[in-house]
GROMACS .gro file of N, CA and C in nm:
model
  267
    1UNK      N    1  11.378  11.022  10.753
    1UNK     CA    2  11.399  10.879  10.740
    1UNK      C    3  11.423  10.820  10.879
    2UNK      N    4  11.348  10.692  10.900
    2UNK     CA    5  11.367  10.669  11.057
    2UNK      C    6  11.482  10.549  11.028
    3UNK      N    7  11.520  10.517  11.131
    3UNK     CA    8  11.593  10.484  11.161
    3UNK      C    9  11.587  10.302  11.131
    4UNK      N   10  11.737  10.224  11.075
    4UNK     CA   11  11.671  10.037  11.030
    4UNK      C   12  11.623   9.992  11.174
    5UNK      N   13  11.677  10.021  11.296
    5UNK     CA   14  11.649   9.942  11.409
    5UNK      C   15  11.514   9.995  11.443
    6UNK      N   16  11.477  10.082  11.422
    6UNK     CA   17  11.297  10.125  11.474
    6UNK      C   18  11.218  10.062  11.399
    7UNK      N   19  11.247  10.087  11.262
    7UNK     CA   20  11.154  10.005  11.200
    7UNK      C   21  11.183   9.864  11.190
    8UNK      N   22  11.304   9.790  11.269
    8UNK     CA   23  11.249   9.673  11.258
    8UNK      C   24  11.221   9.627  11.392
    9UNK      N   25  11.213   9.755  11.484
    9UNK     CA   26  11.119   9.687  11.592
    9UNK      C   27  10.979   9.677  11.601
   10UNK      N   28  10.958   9.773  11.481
   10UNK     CA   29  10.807   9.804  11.471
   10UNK      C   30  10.752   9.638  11.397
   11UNK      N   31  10.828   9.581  11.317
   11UNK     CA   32  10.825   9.471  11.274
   11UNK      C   33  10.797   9.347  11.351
   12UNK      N   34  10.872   9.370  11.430
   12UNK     CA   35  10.911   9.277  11.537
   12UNK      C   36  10.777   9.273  11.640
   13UNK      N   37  10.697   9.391  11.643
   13UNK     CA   38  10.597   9.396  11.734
   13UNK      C   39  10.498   9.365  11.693
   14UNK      N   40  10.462   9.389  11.540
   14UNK     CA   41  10.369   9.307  11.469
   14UNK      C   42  10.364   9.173  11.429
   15UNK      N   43  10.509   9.095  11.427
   15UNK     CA   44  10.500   8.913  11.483
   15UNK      C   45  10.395   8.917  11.579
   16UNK      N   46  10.507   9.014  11.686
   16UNK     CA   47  10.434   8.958  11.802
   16UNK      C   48  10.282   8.902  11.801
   17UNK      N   49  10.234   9.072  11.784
   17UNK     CA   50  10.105   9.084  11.846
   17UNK      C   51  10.017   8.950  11.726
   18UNK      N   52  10.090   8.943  11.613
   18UNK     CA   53  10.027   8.804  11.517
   18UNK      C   54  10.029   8.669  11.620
   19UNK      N   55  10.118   8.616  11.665
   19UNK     CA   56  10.172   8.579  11.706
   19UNK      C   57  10.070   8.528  11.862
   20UNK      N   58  10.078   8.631  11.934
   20UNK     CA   59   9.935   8.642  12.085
   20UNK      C   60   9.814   8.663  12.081
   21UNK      N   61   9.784   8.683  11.931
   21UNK     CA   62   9.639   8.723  11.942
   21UNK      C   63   9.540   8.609  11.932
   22UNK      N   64   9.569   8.507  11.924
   22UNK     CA   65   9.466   8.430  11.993
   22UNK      C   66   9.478   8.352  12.094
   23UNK      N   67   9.591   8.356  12.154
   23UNK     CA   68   9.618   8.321  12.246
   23UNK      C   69   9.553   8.480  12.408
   24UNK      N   70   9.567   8.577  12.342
   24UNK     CA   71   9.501   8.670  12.398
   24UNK      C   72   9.363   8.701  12.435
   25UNK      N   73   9.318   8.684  12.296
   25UNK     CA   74   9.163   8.658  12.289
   25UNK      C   75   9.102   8.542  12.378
   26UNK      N   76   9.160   8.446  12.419
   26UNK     CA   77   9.159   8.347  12.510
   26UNK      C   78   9.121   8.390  12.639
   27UNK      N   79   9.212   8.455  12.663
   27UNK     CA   80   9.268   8.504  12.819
   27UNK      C   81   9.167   8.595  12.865
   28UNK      N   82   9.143   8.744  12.790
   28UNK     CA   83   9.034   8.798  12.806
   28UNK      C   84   8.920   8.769  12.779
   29UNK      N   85   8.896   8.661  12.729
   29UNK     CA   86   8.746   8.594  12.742
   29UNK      C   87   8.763   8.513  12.848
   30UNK      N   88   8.817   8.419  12.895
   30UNK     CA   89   8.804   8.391  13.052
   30UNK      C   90   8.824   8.507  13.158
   31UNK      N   91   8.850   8.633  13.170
   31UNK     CA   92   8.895   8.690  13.246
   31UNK      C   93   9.042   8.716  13.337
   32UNK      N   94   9.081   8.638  13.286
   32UNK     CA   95   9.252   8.585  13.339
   32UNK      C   96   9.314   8.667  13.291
   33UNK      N   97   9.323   8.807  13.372
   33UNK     CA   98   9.368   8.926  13.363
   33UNK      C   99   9.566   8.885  13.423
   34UNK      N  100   9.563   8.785  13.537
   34UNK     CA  101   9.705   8.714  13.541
   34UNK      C  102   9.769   8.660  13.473
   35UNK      N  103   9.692   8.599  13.359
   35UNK     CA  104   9.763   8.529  13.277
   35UNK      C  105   9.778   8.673  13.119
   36UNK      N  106   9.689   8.737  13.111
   36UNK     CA  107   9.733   8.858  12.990
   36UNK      C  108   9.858   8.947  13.062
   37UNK      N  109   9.871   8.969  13.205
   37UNK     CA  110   9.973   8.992  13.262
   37UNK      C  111  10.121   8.960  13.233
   38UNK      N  112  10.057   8.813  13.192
   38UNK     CA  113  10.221   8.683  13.190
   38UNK      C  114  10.287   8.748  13.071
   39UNK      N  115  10.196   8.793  12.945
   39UNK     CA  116  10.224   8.760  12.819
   39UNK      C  117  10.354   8.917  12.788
   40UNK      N  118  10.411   8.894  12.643
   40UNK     CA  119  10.543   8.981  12.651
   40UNK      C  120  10.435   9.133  12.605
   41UNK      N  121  10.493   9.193  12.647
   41UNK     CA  122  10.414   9.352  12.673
   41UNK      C  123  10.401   9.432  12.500
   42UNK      N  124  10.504   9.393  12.424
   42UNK     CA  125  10.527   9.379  12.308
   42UNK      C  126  10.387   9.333  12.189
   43UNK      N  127  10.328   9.200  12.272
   43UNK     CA  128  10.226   9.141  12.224
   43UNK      C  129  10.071   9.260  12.209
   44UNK      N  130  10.081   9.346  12.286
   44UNK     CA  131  10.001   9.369  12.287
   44UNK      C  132   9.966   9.484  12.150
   45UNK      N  133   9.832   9.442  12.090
   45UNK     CA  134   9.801   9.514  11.952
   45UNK      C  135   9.816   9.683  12.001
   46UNK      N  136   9.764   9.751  12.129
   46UNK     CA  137   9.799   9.889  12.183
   46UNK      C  138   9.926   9.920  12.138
   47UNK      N  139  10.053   9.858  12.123
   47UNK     CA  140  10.181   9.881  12.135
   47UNK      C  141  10.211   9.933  11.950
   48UNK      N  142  10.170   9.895  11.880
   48UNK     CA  143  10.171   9.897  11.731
   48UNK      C  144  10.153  10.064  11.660
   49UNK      N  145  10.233  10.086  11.596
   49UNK     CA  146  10.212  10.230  11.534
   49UNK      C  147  10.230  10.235  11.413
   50UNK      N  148  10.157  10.285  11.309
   50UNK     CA  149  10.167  10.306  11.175
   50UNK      C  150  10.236  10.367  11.117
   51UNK      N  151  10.351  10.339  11.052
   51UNK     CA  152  10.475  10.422  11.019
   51UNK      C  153  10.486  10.423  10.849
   52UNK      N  154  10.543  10.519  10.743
   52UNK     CA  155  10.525  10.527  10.629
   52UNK      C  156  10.579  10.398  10.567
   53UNK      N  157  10.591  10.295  10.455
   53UNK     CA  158  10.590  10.250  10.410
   53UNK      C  159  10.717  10.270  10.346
   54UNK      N  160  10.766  10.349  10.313
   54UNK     CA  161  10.868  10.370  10.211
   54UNK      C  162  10.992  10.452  10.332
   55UNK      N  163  10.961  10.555  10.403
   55UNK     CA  164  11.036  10.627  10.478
   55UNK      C  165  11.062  10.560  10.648
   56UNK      N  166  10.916  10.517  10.657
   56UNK     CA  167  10.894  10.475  10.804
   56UNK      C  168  10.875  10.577  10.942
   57UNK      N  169  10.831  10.711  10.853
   57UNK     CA  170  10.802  10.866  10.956
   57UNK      C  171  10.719  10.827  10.975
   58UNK      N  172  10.661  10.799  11.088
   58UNK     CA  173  10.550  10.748  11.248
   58UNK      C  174  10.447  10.855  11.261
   59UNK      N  175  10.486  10.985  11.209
   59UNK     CA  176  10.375  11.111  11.210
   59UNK      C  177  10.344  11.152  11.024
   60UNK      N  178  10.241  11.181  11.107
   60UNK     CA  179  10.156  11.236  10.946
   60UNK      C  180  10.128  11.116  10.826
   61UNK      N  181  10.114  10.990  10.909
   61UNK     CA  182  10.066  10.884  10.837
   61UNK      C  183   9.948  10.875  10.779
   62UNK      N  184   9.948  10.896  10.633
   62UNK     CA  185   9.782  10.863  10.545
   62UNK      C  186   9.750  10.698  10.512
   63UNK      N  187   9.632  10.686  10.586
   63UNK     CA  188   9.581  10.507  10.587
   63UNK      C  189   9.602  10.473  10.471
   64UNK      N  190   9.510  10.561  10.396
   64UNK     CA  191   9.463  10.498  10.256
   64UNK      C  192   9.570  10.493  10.171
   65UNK      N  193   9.670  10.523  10.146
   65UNK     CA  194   9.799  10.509  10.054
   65UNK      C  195   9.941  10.439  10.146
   66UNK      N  196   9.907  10.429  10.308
   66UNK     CA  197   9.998  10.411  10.365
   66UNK      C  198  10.146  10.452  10.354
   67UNK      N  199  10.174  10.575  10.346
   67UNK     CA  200  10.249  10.664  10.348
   67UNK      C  201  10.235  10.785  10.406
   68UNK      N  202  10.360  10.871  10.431
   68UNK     CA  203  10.360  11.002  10.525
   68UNK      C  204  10.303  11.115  10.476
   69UNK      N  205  10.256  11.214  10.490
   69UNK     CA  206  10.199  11.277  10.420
   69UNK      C  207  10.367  11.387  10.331
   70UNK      N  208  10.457  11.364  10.384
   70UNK     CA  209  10.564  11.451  10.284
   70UNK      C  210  10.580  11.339  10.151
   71UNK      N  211  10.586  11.187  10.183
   71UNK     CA  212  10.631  11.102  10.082
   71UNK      C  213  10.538  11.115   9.919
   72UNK      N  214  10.401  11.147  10.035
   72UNK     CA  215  10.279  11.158   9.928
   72UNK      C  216  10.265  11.267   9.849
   73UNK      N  217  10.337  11.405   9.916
   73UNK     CA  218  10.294  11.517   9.835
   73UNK      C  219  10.413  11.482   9.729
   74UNK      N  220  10.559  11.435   9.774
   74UNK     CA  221  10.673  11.395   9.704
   74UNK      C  222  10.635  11.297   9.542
   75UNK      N  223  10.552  11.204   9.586
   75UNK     CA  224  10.533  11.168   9.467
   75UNK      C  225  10.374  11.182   9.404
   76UNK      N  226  10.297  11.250   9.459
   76UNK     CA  227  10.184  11.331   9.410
   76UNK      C  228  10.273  11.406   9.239
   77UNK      N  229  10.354  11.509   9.319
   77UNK     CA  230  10.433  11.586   9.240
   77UNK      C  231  10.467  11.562   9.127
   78UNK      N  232  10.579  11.433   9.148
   78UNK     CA  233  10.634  11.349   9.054
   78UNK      C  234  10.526  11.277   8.954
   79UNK      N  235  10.382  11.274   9.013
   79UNK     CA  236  10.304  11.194   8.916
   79UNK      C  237  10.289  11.021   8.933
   80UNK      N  238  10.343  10.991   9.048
   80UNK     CA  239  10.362  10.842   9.042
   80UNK      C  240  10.277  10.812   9.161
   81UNK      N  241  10.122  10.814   9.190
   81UNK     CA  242  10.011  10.798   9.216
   81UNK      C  243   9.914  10.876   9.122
   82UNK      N  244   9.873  10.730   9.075
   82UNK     CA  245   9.754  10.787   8.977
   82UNK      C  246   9.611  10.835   9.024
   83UNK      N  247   9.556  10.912   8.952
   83UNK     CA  248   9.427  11.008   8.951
   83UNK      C  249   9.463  11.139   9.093
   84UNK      N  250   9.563  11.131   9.160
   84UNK     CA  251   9.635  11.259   9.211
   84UNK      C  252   9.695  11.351   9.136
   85UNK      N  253   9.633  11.495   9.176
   85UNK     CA  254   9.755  11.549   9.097
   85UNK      C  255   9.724  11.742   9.205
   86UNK      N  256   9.788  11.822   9.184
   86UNK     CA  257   9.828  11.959   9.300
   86UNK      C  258   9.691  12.018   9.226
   87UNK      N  259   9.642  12.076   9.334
   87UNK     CA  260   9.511  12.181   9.330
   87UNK      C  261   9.598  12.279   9.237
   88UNK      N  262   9.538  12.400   9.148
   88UNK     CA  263   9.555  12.487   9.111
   88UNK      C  264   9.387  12.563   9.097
   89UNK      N  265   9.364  12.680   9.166
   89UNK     CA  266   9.225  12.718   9.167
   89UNK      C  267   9.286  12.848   9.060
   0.00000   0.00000   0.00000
């Protein structure tokens, strides 16, 4: 389980980058590499990391369910994602 202040900086960085991105898109289409300079470092979409949904563990993140891969086998198990269910060969 990560931690409330990480994940709400991770929050906080996705304002952001909502927030600069067209004001960004601006900048690098004129070339005004001084002025993407100016902007808070935060803004930038590079800075952003995909963290689980429910736990907020930053590693072993699955896109498609947006969760960690322990949360997923956790409720794979339990049955509470449908048409999943544990290999048995």
């Amino acid at each position: 389980m990560a931690k409330e202040g990480v994940k709400a900086r991770e929050v906080k960085r996705a304002k952001l980058v909502a927030k600069y991105a067209e004001k960004r898109a601006a900048l690098k289409a004129a070339g005004d590499f001084i002025g993407l300079d100016k902007l808070p470092k935060g803004s930038s979409p590079v800075k952003l990391h995909n963290r689980c949904k429910l736990t907020g563990r930053p590693r072993g993140y699955m896109r498609q369910f947006g969760i960690s891969r322990v949360t997923f086998r956790d409720m794979a198990l339990a049955g509470k994602i449908p048409g999943i269910k544990k290999a048995s060969w």
